[in-house]
Amino acid sequence: EAGVTQSPTHLIKTRGQQATLRCSPISGHTSVYWYQQALGLGLQFLLWYDEGEERNRGNFPPRFSGRQFPNYSSELNVNALELEDSALYLCASSRRLAGGELFFGEGSRLTVL
Amino acid sequence: DQQVKQNSPSLSVQEGRISILNCDYTNSMFDYFLWYKKYPAEGPTFLISISSIKDKNEDGRFTVFLNKSAKHLSLHIVPSQPGDSAVYFCAAKDSGTYKYIFGTGTRLKVLA
């Protein structure tokens, strides 16, 4: 069974540009969570999608947005990139409202120059 | 407001000895607690979890203890191995919002 997959692995952008990160959850999982891990910091909760709906979001500005597709894959968009957006972006999936473990992908490293 | 705290940024332990990683939380709505292990530039790997209705869960070398009255959980690794060297995150799920809140991590170094 394939795990959570994320793309791209690495992405380099300049300030003001937009970045799009993608995530495919484990088969059978309908919940997708996004986290940001800036250098030297912990995992900060960004967004939670379940059954195609945004269910909750963390304390991030509106330029962080995303969506979940009918096949439960998800996309994270970061608009008007700032230098401090440079981080490892992690996607995790779980069964719908199961309240169990989150399974993480390998992450997408975003660098903003 | 840091709802999940790991107050020790780092810990060094000799191979074969016990590693004890600690985590404190403040939110009474947390009903599920997890420990993850993370290597640099990789995603966290799930280790072990515990429901709020239990006070101990064991899986091989890993045991998690939960003290609800103290809002404290700990991860014991016995015996510690060099391959255990990594950053360990504790996490807690809010039963109302289904948010998973992570601590800031503890870097464990197991010395051979």
CSV table of C-alpha atoms in Angstrom, one decimal, chain A:
chain,number,residue,atom,x,y,z
A,1,GLU,CA,0.0,0.0,0.0
A,2,ALA,CA,1.4,3.4,-1.0
A,3,GLY,CA,2.0,5.9,1.7
A,4,VAL,CA,1.3,9.6,1.6
A,5,THR,CA,3.0,11.2,-1.4
A,6,GLN,CA,3.9,14.8,-1.8
A,7,SER,CA,5.2,16.8,-4.8
A,8,PRO,CA,7.3,18.5,-5.6
A,9,THR,CA,10.1,17.5,-3.2
A,10,HIS,CA,11.8,20.8,-3.6
A,11,LEU,CA,10.6,24.1,-4.9
A,12,ILE,CA,12.4,27.4,-5.2
A,13,LYS,CA,10.4,30.6,-5.7
A,14,THR,CA,11.1,34.3,-5.4
A,15,ARG,CA,9.2,36.8,-3.1
A,16,GLY,CA,5.8,37.7,-4.4
A,17,GLN,CA,5.3,34.5,-6.5
A,18,GLN,CA,2.8,31.8,-5.8
A,19,ALA,CA,3.6,28.2,-4.8
A,20,THR,CA,1.4,25.1,-5.2
A,21,LEU,CA,2.2,21.9,-3.3
A,22,ARG,CA,0.4,18.6,-3.8
A,23,CYS,CA,-0.5,15.7,-1.6
A,24,SER,CA,-2.0,12.3,-2.3
A,25,PRO,CA,-3.3,10.5,0.9
A,26,ILE,CA,-3.2,6.8,1.7
A,27,SER,CA,-5.9,4.9,-0.1
A,28,GLY,CA,-9.0,4.9,2.0
A,29,HIS,CA,-8.1,8.0,3.9
A,30,THR,CA,-10.3,11.0,3.4
A,31,SER,CA,-8.8,13.5,5.8
A,32,VAL,CA,-5.8,15.5,4.8
A,33,TYR,CA,-3.8,17.8,7.2
A,34,TRP,CA,-1.2,20.3,6.2
A,35,TYR,CA,1.6,21.5,8.5
A,36,GLN,CA,4.5,23.9,8.2
A,37,GLN,CA,7.9,23.2,9.8
A,38,ALA,CA,10.2,26.2,9.6
A,39,LEU,CA,13.9,25.7,10.2
A,40,GLY,CA,14.5,24.8,13.9
A,41,LEU,CA,10.8,25.0,14.8
A,42,GLY,CA,8.1,22.5,15.5
A,43,LEU,CA,5.1,21.5,13.3
A,44,GLN,CA,2.6,24.3,12.9
A,45,PHE,CA,-0.9,23.3,11.9
A,46,LEU,CA,-2.0,24.9,8.7
A,47,LEU,CA,-5.2,23.3,7.3
A,48,TRP,CA,-7.5,20.3,7.7
A,49,TYR,CA,-9.6,19.0,4.8
A,50,ASP,CA,-12.1,16.2,5.1
A,51,GLU,CA,-14.6,14.9,2.5
A,52,GLY,CA,-13.7,17.9,0.2
A,53,GLU,CA,-14.4,20.5,2.8
A,54,GLU,CA,-12.0,22.8,4.8
A,55,ARG,CA,-12.8,21.8,8.3
A,56,ASN,CA,-10.3,23.9,10.3
A,57,ARG,CA,-7.3,26.1,9.8
A,58,GLY,CA,-4.5,27.3,11.9
A,59,ASN,CA,-3.2,30.8,12.6
A,60,PHE,CA,-1.9,31.6,9.2
A,61,PRO,CA,-2.9,34.5,6.9
A,62,PRO,CA,-5.4,34.0,4.1
A,63,ARG,CA,-2.7,33.8,1.5
A,64,PHE,CA,-2.3,30.2,2.7
A,65,SER,CA,-5.2,28.3,1.1
A,66,GLY,CA,-5.9,25.0,-0.4
A,67,ARG,CA,-8.5,22.5,-1.5
A,68,GLN,CA,-9.3,18.9,-1.5
A,69,PHE,CA,-10.4,17.1,-4.7
A,70,PRO,CA,-13.0,14.4,-5.1
A,71,ASN,CA,-10.3,11.7,-5.0
A,72,TYR,CA,-9.2,13.1,-1.6
A,73,SER,CA,-5.9,14.5,-2.9
A,74,SER,CA,-5.1,18.0,-1.8
A,75,GLU,CA,-3.4,21.1,-2.9
A,76,LEU,CA,-1.8,23.8,-0.8
A,77,ASN,CA,-1.4,27.2,-2.3
A,78,VAL,CA,0.7,30.0,-0.9
A,79,ASN,CA,0.3,33.4,-2.6
A,80,ALA,CA,2.4,36.5,-2.4
A,81,LEU,CA,5.4,34.5,-1.0
A,82,GLU,CA,7.5,36.0,1.7
A,83,LEU,CA,11.0,35.0,2.8
A,84,GLU,CA,9.6,33.6,6.1
A,85,ASP,CA,7.4,31.1,4.1
A,86,SER,CA,10.6,29.1,3.5
A,87,ALA,CA,9.9,25.8,5.3
A,88,LEU,CA,9.2,22.1,5.0
A,89,TYR,CA,5.5,21.6,4.3
A,90,LEU,CA,4.2,18.3,5.5
A,91,CYS,CA,1.0,16.6,4.5
A,92,ALA,CA,-0.6,13.9,6.6
A,93,SER,CA,-3.7,11.7,6.1
A,94,SER,CA,-6.1,9.8,8.3
A,95,ARG,CA,-9.3,7.9,8.1
A,96,ARG,CA,-12.4,10.2,8.2
A,97,LEU,CA,-12.9,11.5,11.7
A,98,ALA,CA,-11.3,8.4,13.1
A,99,GLY,CA,-9.3,10.4,15.5
A,100,GLY,CA,-6.4,8.0,15.0
A,101,GLU,CA,-2.9,8.3,13.8
A,102,LEU,CA,-1.8,10.8,11.2
A,103,PHE,CA,0.5,9.3,8.5
A,104,PHE,CA,2.9,11.8,7.0
A,105,GLY,CA,4.5,12.2,3.7
A,106,GLU,CA,8.1,13.1,3.2
A,107,GLY,CA,7.4,16.8,2.8
A,108,SER,CA,7.9,19.5,0.2
A,109,ARG,CA,10.8,21.9,0.9
A,110,LEU,CA,9.9,25.4,-0.2
A,111,THR,CA,12.7,28.0,-0.5
A,112,VAL,CA,11.8,31.6,-1.1
A,113,LEU,CA,14.6,33.9,-2.3
